[in-house]
Amino acid sequence: MSDFHSLKIAAVDALTPNAVALTFEIPDGLKDTFTFTAGQYITLKHMVNGEEVRRAYSISSAPSSGKITVGIKKVPNGTFSVYANESLKSGDEIEVMHPEGRFVFEQNTAVKNIVAFAAGSGITPIMSIAQTVLEGHPDNTFVLVFGNQSPQETMYLKAIQELQDKYTNRFFVKYVYSRSQEENSLFGRIETSTVNFIVKNKFKETTFDAFYLCGPEAMINTVSDTLKNNGVAEDKILFELFTSSDTEDTVAENLDGKTNIEVTVDDESFSFTMDKKALVLDAVLKEKIDAPYSCQGGVCSSCIARITEGKAEMVKNQILTDGEVAEGLILTCQAHPLTPTLKVDYDDV
Ligand SMILES: Cc1cc2nc3c(=O)[nH]c(=O)nc-3n(C[C@H](O)[C@H](O)[C@H](O)COP(=O)(O)OP(=O)(O)OC[C@H]3O[C@@H](n4cnc5c(N)ncnc54)[C@H](O)[C@@H]3O)c2cc1C
Ligand code: FES
């Protein structure tokens, strides 16, 4: 289920002094496995300093390119992002899981007006979505609001310029810089006033079909709240979080005792006993069961399973809708068993 494939890095390109793009070579036999929708991410698995790490990276290339490229920004003291920026080179091999994720754009026959608010490395899925929107229909439009510290630290600046040159009348970009005053750009961070300027002033005549948000959680919350205050329906607002905020596990505090759990992965079932205070995914991995996971922080969606018997409660959930939770879906990295028996199925999602 967590099927990783060893892929060779075809190219490592510097995007900024602190970010690189990795492009993977996809052998013919794996082309179907690595088919993706704009906005999806891949999980990389690699040994760094003697430890296996898994990290999710959004695909920045468009599906139409036939390539899989990810852009990785160095996080201070980060394990994999620093390693990727400083040590990876073309020809190296990395274990890569098939693309997944729900932060996607798919073109149908209708003309689409799309707006995206991105900050920092949050531009990666937006690059793929922007290109796909612009290629999808000759009347589609795309507005990008992109926050960074400075132009030097802006990932994909050149690629964005190329898209602007190609789609002059349909692709609009507003840069927001927090540490650099630049002509035709806003100064500061993406905040309520930025969102209002875009939707109520600059593009007040446009009815947007969807809003894509990707960046720090505080930015996503501000943009999303402002949009909702402006009457935008919740189902038109899509977001992707890259990091999870620390949440106190108040569910575990009230739990005691054990649960007999049955886990189905890849048509195989495993039974064991776990503490209710433990998280389902942690217990599953301790049993060396090959369940899918990536972020282990409740933000990526890799670890979704269906509860077929019993009950579990999540510490936090920013991914599944109320309807999906009601029909039994659960993020196993966030779930504590509540009942004496629990059956979870990773295949039926
Ligand atoms: C669905 C998804 C898509 C993602 N796509 C991308 C992408 O396209 N490009 C990209 O660069 N990253 C992306 N990320 C983030 C990426 O998976 C890693 O979390 C990030 O590269 C840091 O990993 P690390 O091993 O270097 O840091 P770690 O060793 O895991 O963390 C070191 C410290 O940095 C903090 N930290 C971790 N990530 C961040 C962050 N993004 N910003 C600030 N602090 C952080 C941690 O809390 C910790 O304190 C994505 C994450 C998800 C869930
Ligand atoms: S592993 Fe990412 S949401 Fe659970």
Coordinates of C-alpha atoms and ligand atoms in Angstrom, one line a residue:
M1 CA 0.0 0.0 0.0
S2 CA 2.7 2.5 0.9
D3 CA 4.3 1.5 -2.4
F4 CA 7.6 3.4 -2.8
H5 CA 9.6 3.2 -6.1
S6 CA 13.2 4.1 -6.4
L7 CA 13.5 7.0 -8.8
K8 CA 16.6 8.6 -10.2
I9 CA 17.0 12.4 -9.9
A10 CA 17.3 13.7 -13.4
A11 CA 18.1 17.3 -12.4
V12 CA 18.7 19.5 -9.4
D13 CA 18.2 23.2 -10.2
A14 CA 18.7 26.1 -7.8
L15 CA 15.5 28.2 -7.4
T16 CA 16.8 30.6 -4.8
P17 CA 19.8 30.6 -2.5
N18 CA 17.6 28.5 -0.2
A19 CA 15.5 26.3 -2.5
V20 CA 16.1 23.7 -5.1
A21 CA 13.9 22.0 -7.7
L22 CA 14.3 18.2 -8.0
T23 CA 13.1 16.6 -11.3
F24 CA 12.7 12.8 -11.3
E25 CA 13.3 10.4 -14.1
I26 CA 10.2 8.3 -14.5
P27 CA 10.8 4.9 -16.2
D28 CA 8.3 3.9 -18.9
G29 CA 7.0 1.1 -16.6
L30 CA 6.1 3.6 -13.9
K31 CA 4.4 6.3 -16.0
D32 CA 0.9 5.2 -15.0
T33 CA 1.9 5.0 -11.3
F34 CA 3.2 8.6 -11.4
T35 CA 0.3 10.1 -13.4
F36 CA -1.0 13.0 -11.3
T37 CA -3.5 15.8 -11.1
A38 CA -2.4 19.4 -10.7
G39 CA -2.0 20.2 -7.0
Q40 CA -1.0 16.8 -5.8
Y41 CA 2.1 15.8 -3.8
I42 CA 4.5 12.9 -3.6
T43 CA 6.1 11.5 -0.5
L44 CA 9.9 11.0 -0.5
K45 CA 11.6 8.4 1.7
H46 CA 15.3 8.5 2.3
M47 CA 18.0 7.8 4.8
V48 CA 19.4 11.0 6.3
N49 CA 22.1 10.7 9.0
G50 CA 21.3 7.1 9.5
E51 CA 17.6 7.6 10.0
E52 CA 14.7 7.0 7.6
V53 CA 12.7 10.2 6.9
R54 CA 9.5 10.6 5.0
R55 CA 8.5 14.0 3.7
A56 CA 5.7 15.2 1.4
Y57 CA 6.4 17.6 -1.5
S58 CA 3.9 19.1 -3.8
I59 CA 4.5 18.7 -7.5
S60 CA 5.3 22.0 -9.1
S61 CA 5.3 20.8 -12.7
A62 CA 2.0 20.6 -14.7
P63 CA 0.7 17.2 -15.6
S64 CA 1.0 18.3 -19.3
S65 CA 4.8 18.6 -18.9
G66 CA 5.2 14.8 -18.5
K67 CA 7.6 15.6 -15.7
I68 CA 7.6 15.3 -11.9
T69 CA 9.4 18.3 -10.3
V70 CA 9.2 19.3 -6.7
G71 CA 10.6 22.5 -5.1
I72 CA 12.2 22.2 -1.7
K73 CA 12.8 25.2 0.5
K74 CA 15.4 24.9 3.3
V75 CA 13.8 25.0 6.7
P76 CA 16.3 26.2 9.3
N77 CA 17.7 23.0 11.0
G78 CA 15.3 20.9 9.0
T79 CA 16.4 17.3 8.4
F80 CA 15.4 16.6 4.8
S81 CA 15.1 20.1 3.3
V82 CA 18.6 21.0 4.3
Y83 CA 19.9 17.6 3.0
A84 CA 18.1 18.1 -0.3
N85 CA 19.5 21.6 -0.8
E86 CA 23.0 20.8 0.2
S87 CA 23.7 17.1 -0.7
L88 CA 21.4 15.8 -3.4
K89 CA 22.7 15.7 -6.9
S90 CA 21.5 14.4 -10.3
G91 CA 21.9 10.7 -10.6
D92 CA 21.0 10.1 -6.9
E93 CA 18.1 7.7 -6.2
I94 CA 15.2 8.4 -3.8
E95 CA 12.2 6.3 -2.8
V96 CA 9.1 8.0 -4.0
M97 CA 5.4 7.2 -3.4
H98 CA 2.7 7.7 -6.0
P99 CA 1.1 11.1 -6.2
E100 CA -1.8 11.8 -3.9
G101 CA -3.7 14.6 -2.3
R102 CA -7.0 16.4 -2.6
F103 CA -5.8 20.0 -3.2
V104 CA -6.4 19.7 -6.9
F105 CA -7.7 21.4 -10.0
E106 CA -9.4 19.6 -12.8
Q107 CA -10.6 21.3 -15.9
N108 CA -14.1 20.5 -17.2
T109 CA -15.8 22.2 -20.2
A110 CA -16.6 25.4 -18.4
V111 CA -14.5 28.6 -18.4
K112 CA -12.8 29.0 -15.0
N113 CA -11.6 32.1 -13.1
I114 CA -9.3 31.0 -10.4
V115 CA -7.4 32.9 -7.7
A116 CA -4.5 31.6 -5.5
F117 CA -2.9 33.0 -2.4
A118 CA 0.5 31.5 -1.8
A119 CA 3.4 32.3 0.5
G120 CA 7.0 31.0 0.4
S121 CA 7.2 27.3 -0.6
G122 CA 3.4 27.3 -0.7
I123 CA 3.8 28.3 -4.4
T124 CA 4.7 24.7 -5.5
P125 CA 1.3 23.2 -6.0
I126 CA 0.0 26.6 -7.3
M127 CA 2.6 26.5 -10.1
S128 CA 1.1 23.2 -11.3
I129 CA -2.4 24.5 -10.9
A130 CA -1.8 27.8 -12.6
Q131 CA -0.3 26.2 -15.7
T132 CA -3.1 23.7 -15.8
V133 CA -5.8 26.4 -15.5
L134 CA -4.1 28.6 -18.2
E135 CA -3.8 25.6 -20.6
G136 CA -7.2 24.3 -19.8
H137 CA -9.4 26.7 -21.7
P138 CA -8.5 29.8 -23.9
D139 CA -10.8 32.0 -21.7
N140 CA -9.7 30.8 -18.3
T141 CA -8.1 33.4 -16.0
F142 CA -5.7 33.0 -13.1
V143 CA -4.9 35.5 -10.4
L144 CA -1.8 34.8 -8.2
V145 CA -1.2 36.7 -4.9
F146 CA 2.3 35.6 -3.8
G147 CA 4.0 36.5 -0.5
N148 CA 7.7 36.3 0.1
Q149 CA 10.4 38.2 2.0
S150 CA 12.1 39.5 -1.1
P151 CA 12.4 38.8 -4.9
Q152 CA 15.7 37.0 -4.2
E153 CA 13.9 34.5 -1.9
T154 CA 11.0 34.0 -4.3
M155 CA 10.7 30.5 -5.7
Y156 CA 9.8 30.1 -9.4
L157 CA 10.1 33.9 -10.1
K158 CA 11.4 33.2 -13.6
A159 CA 8.8 30.6 -14.4
I160 CA 6.1 32.9 -13.3
Q161 CA 7.5 35.7 -15.5
E162 CA 7.5 33.3 -18.4
L163 CA 3.8 32.4 -17.8
Q164 CA 3.0 36.1 -17.6
D165 CA 4.7 36.7 -21.0
K166 CA 2.8 33.8 -22.5
Y167 CA -0.6 34.5 -21.0
T168 CA -0.5 38.4 -20.9
N169 CA -4.2 38.9 -20.7
R170 CA -5.2 36.0 -18.5
F171 CA -2.6 35.6 -15.8
F172 CA -2.3 38.3 -13.2
V173 CA 0.3 38.3 -10.4
K174 CA 0.5 40.5 -7.3
Y175 CA 3.7 40.1 -5.3
V176 CA 3.7 40.9 -1.6
Y177 CA 7.1 41.4 0.0
S178 CA 7.7 41.6 3.8
R179 CA 11.3 42.7 3.7
S180 CA 11.7 44.6 0.4
Q181 CA 10.0 47.6 -1.1
E182 CA 9.4 46.9 -4.8
E183 CA 7.6 48.7 -7.5
N184 CA 4.1 47.4 -8.4
S185 CA 4.2 45.1 -5.3
L186 CA 2.5 45.3 -2.0
F187 CA 4.6 45.6 1.2
G188 CA 4.0 43.5 4.2
R189 CA 2.3 40.1 4.5
I190 CA -0.8 38.6 2.9
E191 CA -3.5 39.9 5.3
T192 CA -7.2 40.9 5.3
S193 CA -6.5 44.1 3.4
T194 CA -4.7 42.2 0.7
V195 CA -7.6 39.8 0.2
N196 CA -10.1 42.7 0.2
F197 CA -7.9 44.6 -2.3
I198 CA -8.0 41.6 -4.7
V199 CA -11.6 40.5 -4.5
K200 CA -13.4 43.8 -3.7
N201 CA -11.2 46.2 -5.7
K202 CA -8.8 45.0 -8.3
F203 CA -11.0 42.0 -9.5
K204 CA -14.4 43.1 -8.3
E205 CA -16.0 42.4 -11.6
T206 CA -14.7 38.8 -11.6
T207 CA -16.7 35.9 -10.2
F208 CA -14.1 33.4 -9.0
D209 CA -14.9 29.7 -9.3
A210 CA -12.3 28.6 -6.7
F211 CA -9.8 29.9 -4.3
Y212 CA -6.5 28.0 -3.6
L213 CA -4.6 28.8 -0.5
C214 CA -1.2 27.4 0.4
G215 CA 1.3 28.7 3.0
P216 CA 1.6 29.1 6.7
E217 CA -1.5 28.2 8.7
A218 CA -1.9 31.8 9.9
M219 CA -2.1 33.1 6.3
I220 CA -4.5 30.3 5.3
N221 CA -6.8 31.2 8.3
T222 CA -6.7 34.9 7.6
V223 CA -7.4 34.5 3.8
S224 CA -10.1 31.9 4.4
D225 CA -11.9 34.0 7.1
T226 CA -11.8 37.1 4.9
L227 CA -13.2 35.3 1.9
K228 CA -16.0 33.8 4.0
N229 CA -16.8 37.3 5.4
N230 CA -17.1 38.4 1.8
G231 CA -19.7 35.8 1.2
V232 CA -17.5 33.1 -0.5
A233 CA -18.9 29.6 0.0
E234 CA -16.7 27.3 2.0
D235 CA -16.6 24.6 -0.7
K236 CA -15.0 27.1 -3.1
I237 CA -12.0 27.6 -0.7
L238 CA -9.3 24.9 -1.0
F239 CA -6.2 24.9 1.1
E240 CA -3.0 22.8 1.6
L241 CA -1.0 23.0 4.9
F242 CA 2.7 22.1 4.9
T243 CA 3.2 22.0 8.6
S244 CA 0.9 21.1 11.5
S245 CA 0.5 23.4 14.4
D246 CA 1.1 21.8 17.8
T247 CA -2.1 20.7 19.2
E248 CA -2.5 19.3 22.7
D249 CA -3.8 15.8 22.8
T250 CA -6.8 16.3 25.0
V251 CA -8.4 13.1 23.7
A252 CA -5.7 10.7 25.2
E253 CA -6.0 12.4 28.6
N254 CA -9.5 10.9 29.1
L255 CA -8.7 7.4 27.7
D256 CA -7.6 4.3 29.6
G257 CA -7.4 0.6 28.8
K258 CA -6.8 -1.4 25.6
T259 CA -8.4 -2.0 22.3
N260 CA -8.4 -5.1 20.1
I261 CA -7.7 -3.8 16.7
E262 CA -7.9 -5.3 13.3
V263 CA -6.1 -3.5 10.5
T264 CA -6.6 -4.3 6.8
V265 CA -3.8 -3.1 4.3
D266 CA -3.5 -4.4 0.8
D267 CA -6.1 -7.2 1.4
E268 CA -4.2 -8.5 4.3
S269 CA -5.6 -8.3 7.9
F270 CA -3.6 -8.0 11.1
S271 CA -4.9 -8.2 14.7
F272 CA -3.2 -7.0 17.8
T273 CA -3.9 -5.1 21.0
M274 CA -3.1 -1.4 21.5
D275 CA -3.4 1.2 24.3
K276 CA -6.2 3.6 23.8
K277 CA -3.8 6.3 24.7
A278 CA -1.7 5.5 21.6
L279 CA -2.5 6.7 18.1
V280 CA -3.7 4.1 15.6
L281 CA -1.0 4.8 13.1
D282 CA 1.8 4.7 15.7
A283 CA 0.5 1.4 16.9
V284 CA 0.2 0.0 13.4
L285 CA 3.8 1.0 12.5
K286 CA 5.1 -0.5 15.8
E287 CA 3.6 -3.8 14.6
K288 CA 5.7 -3.3 11.4
I289 CA 2.5 -3.2 9.2
D290 CA 3.2 -1.4 5.9
A291 CA 0.4 1.2 6.2
P292 CA 0.6 4.4 4.2
Y293 CA 1.6 7.7 5.9
S294 CA 3.7 10.8 5.3
C295 CA 3.5 13.8 7.5
Q296 CA 2.3 12.1 10.8
G297 CA 0.9 15.5 11.7
G298 CA -2.6 15.4 10.4
V299 CA -2.0 17.7 7.4
C300 CA -1.3 15.5 4.4
S301 CA -4.1 12.9 4.1
S302 CA -1.8 9.8 3.3
C303 CA -3.0 7.9 6.3
I304 CA -6.7 7.9 5.7
A305 CA -8.6 4.7 6.5
R306 CA -12.2 3.6 7.0
I307 CA -13.5 2.4 10.3
T308 CA -15.7 -0.6 9.7
E309 CA -16.4 -1.5 13.3
G310 CA -16.0 0.5 16.6
K311 CA -15.2 4.1 17.2
A312 CA -12.2 6.4 17.2
E313 CA -11.6 10.0 17.8
M314 CA -9.2 12.4 16.2
V315 CA -6.9 14.8 18.1
K316 CA -7.3 17.2 15.2
N317 CA -8.6 17.1 11.6
Q318 CA -8.2 19.8 9.0
I319 CA -8.6 17.4 6.1
L320 CA -11.8 15.3 6.3
T321 CA -15.2 16.9 5.9
D322 CA -17.9 16.3 8.5
G323 CA -19.6 14.1 5.9
E324 CA -16.5 11.9 5.4
V325 CA -16.0 11.6 9.2
A326 CA -19.7 10.6 9.5
E327 CA -19.2 7.8 6.9
G328 CA -16.3 6.4 8.9
L329 CA -13.2 7.9 7.3
I330 CA -10.4 8.8 9.8
L331 CA -6.8 10.1 9.8
T332 CA -5.1 7.3 11.5
C333 CA -2.1 9.4 12.6
Q334 CA -4.6 11.5 14.7
A335 CA -6.9 8.7 15.9
H336 CA -7.3 7.2 19.3
P337 CA -9.6 4.1 19.6
L338 CA -12.6 4.7 21.9
T339 CA -14.1 1.2 21.9
P340 CA -12.9 -2.3 23.1
T341 CA -12.6 -3.4 19.5
L342 CA -11.8 -1.4 16.4
K343 CA -11.5 -2.4 12.7
V344 CA -9.8 -0.1 10.2
D345 CA -9.5 -0.7 6.5
Y346 CA -6.8 1.3 4.6
D347 CA -7.9 -0.2 1.3
D348 CA -11.5 1.1 1.3
V349 CA -11.0 4.8 1.0
Ligands
LIG1 C1 1.1 18.0 1.6 C2 2.5 18.6 1.9 C3 3.2 19.2 0.8 C4 4.4 19.8 1.0 N1 5.0 20.4 0.0 C5 6.2 21.1 0.2 C6 6.8 21.7 -0.9 O1 6.4 21.7 -2.1 N2 8.0 22.4 -0.7 C7 8.5 22.4 0.6 O2 9.6 23.0 0.7 N3 7.9 21.8 1.6 C8 6.8 21.2 1.5 N4 6.2 20.5 2.5 C9 6.9 20.5 3.8 C10 7.8 19.3 3.9 O3 7.1 18.1 3.9 C11 8.7 19.3 5.1 O4 7.9 19.4 6.3 C12 9.8 20.4 5.1 O5 10.6 20.3 4.0 C13 10.6 20.3 6.4 O6 11.2 19.1 6.5 P1 12.6 18.9 7.2 O7 12.9 17.4 7.3 O8 13.7 19.7 6.6 O9 12.3 19.5 8.6 P2 12.1 18.7 10.0 O10 13.4 18.2 10.4 O11 10.9 17.8 9.9 O12 11.7 19.9 10.9 C14 12.6 20.8 11.5 C15 11.9 21.9 12.2 O13 11.2 22.8 11.3 C16 9.8 23.0 11.5 N5 9.2 23.0 10.2 C17 9.0 21.9 9.4 N6 8.5 22.3 8.2 C18 8.4 23.6 8.2 C19 8.0 24.6 7.3 N7 7.5 24.2 6.0 N8 8.1 25.9 7.6 C20 8.6 26.2 8.9 N9 9.0 25.4 9.8 C21 8.9 24.1 9.5 C22 9.5 21.7 12.3 O14 8.3 22.0 13.1 C23 10.7 21.5 13.1 O15 10.7 22.3 14.3 C24 4.9 19.9 2.3 C25 4.3 19.3 3.4 C26 3.0 18.6 3.2 C27 2.3 18.0 4.3
FES2 S1 0.2 11.0 7.9 FE1 -0.3 13.0 7.1 S2 -2.4 13.2 7.7 FE2 -1.8 11.4 8.7

